[in-house]
Structure formats: structure tokens, C-alpha cells
Backbone atoms as SQL, in Angstrom:
CREATE TABLE atoms (id INTEGER PRIMARY KEY, chain TEXT, resi INTEGER, resn TEXT, atom TEXT, x REAL, y REAL, z REAL);
INSERT INTO atoms VALUES
  (1, 'A', 1, 'MET', 'N', -10.369, 16.706, 2.195),
  (2, 'A', 1, 'MET', 'CA', -10.902, 15.508, 1.618),
  (3, 'A', 1, 'MET', 'C', -9.913, 14.387, 1.513),
  (4, 'A', 2, 'THR', 'N', -10.058, 13.196, 1.807),
  (5, 'A', 2, 'THR', 'CA', -9.293, 12.052, 1.684),
  (6, 'A', 2, 'THR', 'C', -9.756, 11.249, 0.633),
  (7, 'A', 3, 'LYS', 'N', -8.872, 10.641, -0.180),
  (8, 'A', 3, 'LYS', 'CA', -9.145, 9.675, -1.272),
  (9, 'A', 3, 'LYS', 'C', -9.073, 8.250, -0.599),
  (10, 'A', 4, 'SER', 'N', -9.795, 7.635, -0.981),
  (11, 'A', 4, 'SER', 'CA', -9.970, 6.101, -0.462),
  (12, 'A', 4, 'SER', 'C', -9.618, 5.025, -1.731),
  (13, 'A', 5, 'ILE', 'N', -8.638, 4.294, -1.677),
  (14, 'A', 5, 'ILE', 'CA', -8.303, 3.259, -2.797),
  (15, 'A', 5, 'ILE', 'C', -8.304, 2.013, -2.116),
  (16, 'A', 6, 'PRO', 'N', -9.192, 1.218, -2.565),
  (17, 'A', 6, 'PRO', 'CA', -9.439, -0.219, -1.983),
  (18, 'A', 6, 'PRO', 'C', -7.995, -0.845, -2.141),
  (19, 'A', 7, 'ALA', 'N', -7.729, -1.787, -1.210),
  (20, 'A', 7, 'ALA', 'CA', -6.387, -2.527, -1.040),
  (21, 'A', 7, 'ALA', 'C', -6.301, -3.241, -2.213),
  (22, 'A', 8, 'SER', 'N', -7.513, -3.844, -2.755),
  (23, 'A', 8, 'SER', 'CA', -7.367, -4.785, -4.086),
  (24, 'A', 8, 'SER', 'C', -6.751, -4.171, -5.146),
  (25, 'A', 9, 'SER', 'N', -6.977, -2.838, -5.200),
  (26, 'A', 9, 'SER', 'CA', -6.427, -1.802, -6.462),
  (27, 'A', 9, 'SER', 'C', -5.010, -2.021, -6.214),
  (28, 'A', 10, 'ILE', 'N', -4.664, -1.662, -5.029),
  (29, 'A', 10, 'ILE', 'CA', -3.081, -1.498, -4.836),
  (30, 'A', 10, 'ILE', 'C', -2.401, -2.651, -4.932),
  (31, 'A', 11, 'ALA', 'N', -2.787, -3.867, -4.525),
  (32, 'A', 11, 'ALA', 'CA', -2.227, -5.192, -4.765),
  (33, 'A', 11, 'ALA', 'C', -2.250, -5.572, -6.286),
  (34, 'A', 12, 'ASN', 'N', -3.131, -5.055, -7.080),
  (35, 'A', 12, 'ASN', 'CA', -3.307, -5.456, -8.460),
  (36, 'A', 12, 'ASN', 'C', -2.182, -4.807, -9.381),
  (37, 'A', 13, 'PRO', 'N', -1.493, -5.687, -9.759),
  (38, 'A', 13, 'PRO', 'CA', -0.275, -5.343, -10.643),
  (39, 'A', 13, 'PRO', 'C', -0.869, -4.706, -11.926),
  (40, 'A', 14, 'HIS', 'N', -2.266, -4.940, -12.308),
  (41, 'A', 14, 'HIS', 'CA', -2.809, -4.304, -13.494),
  (42, 'A', 14, 'HIS', 'C', -3.332, -3.110, -13.443),
  (43, 'A', 15, 'PHE', 'N', -3.813, -2.705, -12.283),
  (44, 'A', 15, 'PHE', 'CA', -4.545, -1.364, -12.058),
  (45, 'A', 15, 'PHE', 'C', -3.941, -0.541, -12.738),
  (46, 'A', 16, 'GLY', 'N', -4.755, 0.674, -13.483),
  (47, 'A', 16, 'GLY', 'CA', -4.352, 1.629, -14.193),
  (48, 'A', 16, 'GLY', 'C', -3.663, 1.411, -15.533),
  (49, 'A', 17, 'LYS', 'N', -3.362, 0.191, -16.008),
  (50, 'A', 17, 'LYS', 'CA', -2.665, -0.217, -16.957),
  (51, 'A', 17, 'LYS', 'C', -3.525, -0.004, -18.288),
  (52, 'A', 18, 'SER', 'N', -3.155, 0.322, -19.441),
  (53, 'A', 18, 'SER', 'CA', -3.829, 0.614, -20.652),
  (54, 'A', 18, 'SER', 'C', -4.688, -0.610, -21.123),
  (55, 'A', 19, 'TYR', 'N', -4.212, -1.912, -20.657),
  (56, 'A', 19, 'TYR', 'CA', -5.071, -3.097, -21.054),
  (57, 'A', 19, 'TYR', 'C', -5.942, -3.517, -19.940),
  (58, 'A', 20, 'ALA', 'N', -5.976, -2.942, -18.978),
  (59, 'A', 20, 'ALA', 'CA', -6.840, -3.350, -17.961),
  (60, 'A', 20, 'ALA', 'C', -8.448, -3.558, -18.176),
  (61, 'A', 21, 'PHE', 'N', -9.018, -2.721, -19.020),
  (62, 'A', 21, 'PHE', 'CA', -10.420, -2.693, -19.249),
  (63, 'A', 21, 'PHE', 'C', -10.495, -4.165, -20.076),
  (64, 'A', 22, 'ASN', 'N', -9.774, -4.366, -21.153),
  (65, 'A', 22, 'ASN', 'CA', -9.577, -5.600, -21.722),
  (66, 'A', 22, 'ASN', 'C', -9.529, -6.958, -21.022),
  (67, 'A', 23, 'LEU', 'N', -8.588, -6.682, -20.149),
  (68, 'A', 23, 'LEU', 'CA', -8.442, -7.963, -19.128),
  (69, 'A', 23, 'LEU', 'C', -9.574, -8.156, -18.308),
  (70, 'A', 24, 'ASN', 'N', -10.496, -7.055, -17.863),
  (71, 'A', 24, 'ASN', 'CA', -11.451, -7.283, -17.125),
  (72, 'A', 24, 'ASN', 'C', -12.522, -7.887, -17.762),
  (73, 'A', 25, 'GLN', 'N', -12.697, -7.295, -19.113),
  (74, 'A', 25, 'GLN', 'CA', -13.797, -7.924, -19.994),
  (75, 'A', 25, 'GLN', 'C', -13.468, -9.391, -20.146),
  (76, 'A', 26, 'ALA', 'N', -12.282, -9.720, -20.400),
  (77, 'A', 26, 'ALA', 'CA', -11.962, -11.233, -20.762),
  (78, 'A', 26, 'ALA', 'C', -12.340, -11.878, -19.429),
  (79, 'A', 27, 'HIS', 'N', -12.011, -11.466, -18.211),
  (80, 'A', 27, 'HIS', 'CA', -12.183, -12.406, -17.147),
  (81, 'A', 27, 'HIS', 'C', -13.567, -12.262, -16.882),
  (82, 'A', 28, 'GLU', 'N', -14.540, -11.221, -17.093),
  (83, 'A', 28, 'GLU', 'CA', -16.029, -11.590, -17.061),
  (84, 'A', 28, 'GLU', 'C', -16.526, -12.592, -17.989),
  (85, 'A', 29, 'GLU', 'N', -15.814, -12.573, -19.201),
  (86, 'A', 29, 'GLU', 'CA', -16.341, -13.620, -20.367),
  (87, 'A', 29, 'GLU', 'C', -15.982, -14.868, -19.962),
  (88, 'A', 30, 'LEU', 'N', -15.029, -15.023, -19.334),
  (89, 'A', 30, 'LEU', 'CA', -14.449, -16.268, -18.827),
  (90, 'A', 30, 'LEU', 'C', -15.124, -16.630, -17.749),
  (91, 'A', 31, 'GLN', 'N', -15.525, -15.891, -16.634),
  (92, 'A', 31, 'GLN', 'CA', -16.472, -16.363, -15.723),
  (93, 'A', 31, 'GLN', 'C', -17.699, -16.784, -16.287),
  (94, 'A', 32, 'ASP', 'N', -18.357, -16.187, -17.170),
  (95, 'A', 32, 'ASP', 'CA', -19.736, -16.605, -17.666),
  (96, 'A', 32, 'ASP', 'C', -19.514, -17.930, -18.512),
  (97, 'A', 33, 'LEU', 'N', -18.363, -18.309, -18.945),
  (98, 'A', 33, 'LEU', 'CA', -18.068, -19.690, -19.654),
  (99, 'A', 33, 'LEU', 'C', -18.133, -20.590, -18.608),
  (100, 'A', 34, 'VAL', 'N', -17.485, -20.175, -17.477),
  (101, 'A', 34, 'VAL', 'CA', -17.370, -21.325, -16.291),
  (102, 'A', 34, 'VAL', 'C', -18.867, -21.603, -15.816),
  (103, 'A', 35, 'GLU', 'N', -19.530, -20.489, -15.595),
  (104, 'A', 35, 'GLU', 'CA', -20.968, -20.766, -15.156),
  (105, 'A', 35, 'GLU', 'C', -21.734, -21.653, -16.053),
  (106, 'A', 36, 'ARG', 'N', -21.540, -21.297, -17.499),
  (107, 'A', 36, 'ARG', 'CA', -22.436, -22.061, -18.351),
  (108, 'A', 36, 'ARG', 'C', -22.005, -23.506, -18.285),
  (109, 'A', 37, 'VAL', 'N', -20.523, -23.841, -18.399),
  (110, 'A', 37, 'VAL', 'CA', -20.020, -25.195, -18.428),
  (111, 'A', 37, 'VAL', 'C', -20.626, -25.874, -16.985),
  (112, 'A', 38, 'THR', 'N', -20.460, -25.257, -16.124),
  (113, 'A', 38, 'THR', 'CA', -20.905, -25.844, -14.768),
  (114, 'A', 38, 'THR', 'C', -22.458, -26.392, -14.727),
  (115, 'A', 39, 'ILE', 'N', -23.364, -25.588, -15.323),
  (116, 'A', 39, 'ILE', 'CA', -24.688, -25.757, -15.390),
  (117, 'A', 39, 'ILE', 'C', -24.825, -26.872, -16.399),
  (118, 'A', 40, 'GLU', 'N', -24.109, -27.019, -17.566),
  (119, 'A', 40, 'GLU', 'CA', -24.338, -28.055, -18.427),
  (120, 'A', 40, 'GLU', 'C', -23.747, -29.504, -17.974),
  (121, 'A', 41, 'LEU', 'N', -22.644, -29.348, -17.123),
  (122, 'A', 41, 'LEU', 'CA', -22.222, -30.715, -16.434),
  (123, 'A', 41, 'LEU', 'C', -23.401, -31.068, -15.374),
  (124, 'A', 42, 'GLU', 'N', -23.925, -30.265, -14.629),
  (125, 'A', 42, 'GLU', 'CA', -24.965, -30.502, -13.748),
  (126, 'A', 42, 'GLU', 'C', -26.004, -31.069, -14.343),
  (127, 'A', 43, 'LEU', 'N', -26.504, -30.528, -15.488),
  (128, 'A', 43, 'LEU', 'CA', -27.478, -31.110, -16.276),
  (129, 'A', 43, 'LEU', 'C', -27.362, -32.495, -16.751),
  (130, 'A', 44, 'MET', 'N', -26.043, -32.616, -17.303),
  (131, 'A', 44, 'MET', 'CA', -25.906, -33.905, -17.741),
  (132, 'A', 44, 'MET', 'C', -25.914, -34.998, -16.560),
  (133, 'A', 45, 'ASN', 'N', -25.206, -34.590, -15.278),
  (134, 'A', 45, 'ASN', 'CA', -25.165, -35.392, -14.097),
  (135, 'A', 45, 'ASN', 'C', -26.692, -36.014, -13.824),
  (136, 'A', 46, 'VAL', 'N', -27.684, -34.921, -13.803),
  (137, 'A', 46, 'VAL', 'CA', -29.009, -35.251, -13.434),
  (138, 'A', 46, 'VAL', 'C', -29.591, -36.128, -14.629),
  (139, 'A', 47, 'ALA', 'N', -29.295, -35.990, -15.937),
  (140, 'A', 47, 'ALA', 'CA', -29.672, -36.800, -16.897),
  (141, 'A', 47, 'ALA', 'C', -29.267, -38.101, -16.839),
  (142, 'A', 48, 'LYS', 'N', -28.103, -38.536, -16.258),
  (143, 'A', 48, 'LYS', 'CA', -27.555, -39.666, -16.080),
  (144, 'A', 48, 'LYS', 'C', -28.343, -40.411, -14.912),
  (145, 'A', 49, 'GLU', 'N', -28.641, -39.563, -13.911),
  (146, 'A', 49, 'GLU', 'CA', -29.303, -40.037, -12.683),
  (147, 'A', 49, 'GLU', 'C', -30.792, -40.533, -13.264),
  (148, 'A', 50, 'LEU', 'N', -31.411, -40.016, -13.962),
  (149, 'A', 50, 'LEU', 'CA', -32.741, -40.300, -14.282),
  (150, 'A', 50, 'LEU', 'C', -32.595, -41.492, -15.381),
  (151, 'A', 51, 'GLU', 'N', -31.512, -41.661, -15.998),
  (152, 'A', 51, 'GLU', 'CA', -31.656, -43.001, -16.915),
  (153, 'A', 51, 'GLU', 'C', -31.509, -44.154, -15.911),
  (154, 'A', 52, 'ARG', 'N', -30.895, -44.031, -14.915),
  (155, 'A', 52, 'ARG', 'CA', -30.720, -45.140, -14.006),
  (156, 'A', 52, 'ARG', 'C', -31.931, -45.875, -13.308);
């Protein structure tokens, strides 16, 4: 039986570190925030267009 490890895991210097779970969680939260801000900016742009 062979074990397959994705190349992204090998290249990731944080893989297997004790803080990796917290780092991944923070990354997910940051991604959520970026998405929310992006949507809010798009809504602001639409509102500005409607004012014209």
C-alpha cells in the first residue's frame, strides 16, 4: 500500500505544526471577511449608480 501526500502539503512549511489548525481557522475567517467586504463594496457601487 502506498501513501499519497499532496504536493501542496510538502511545500507548506506549516504542515504538521502544532499551530496549523489555528492558522487554517484564521485563514478561513479572513477569507469570509474578504468575501463580506467585497459584497459590501459591490452594494455600495450599485447604490451610487442608482443615485445617478
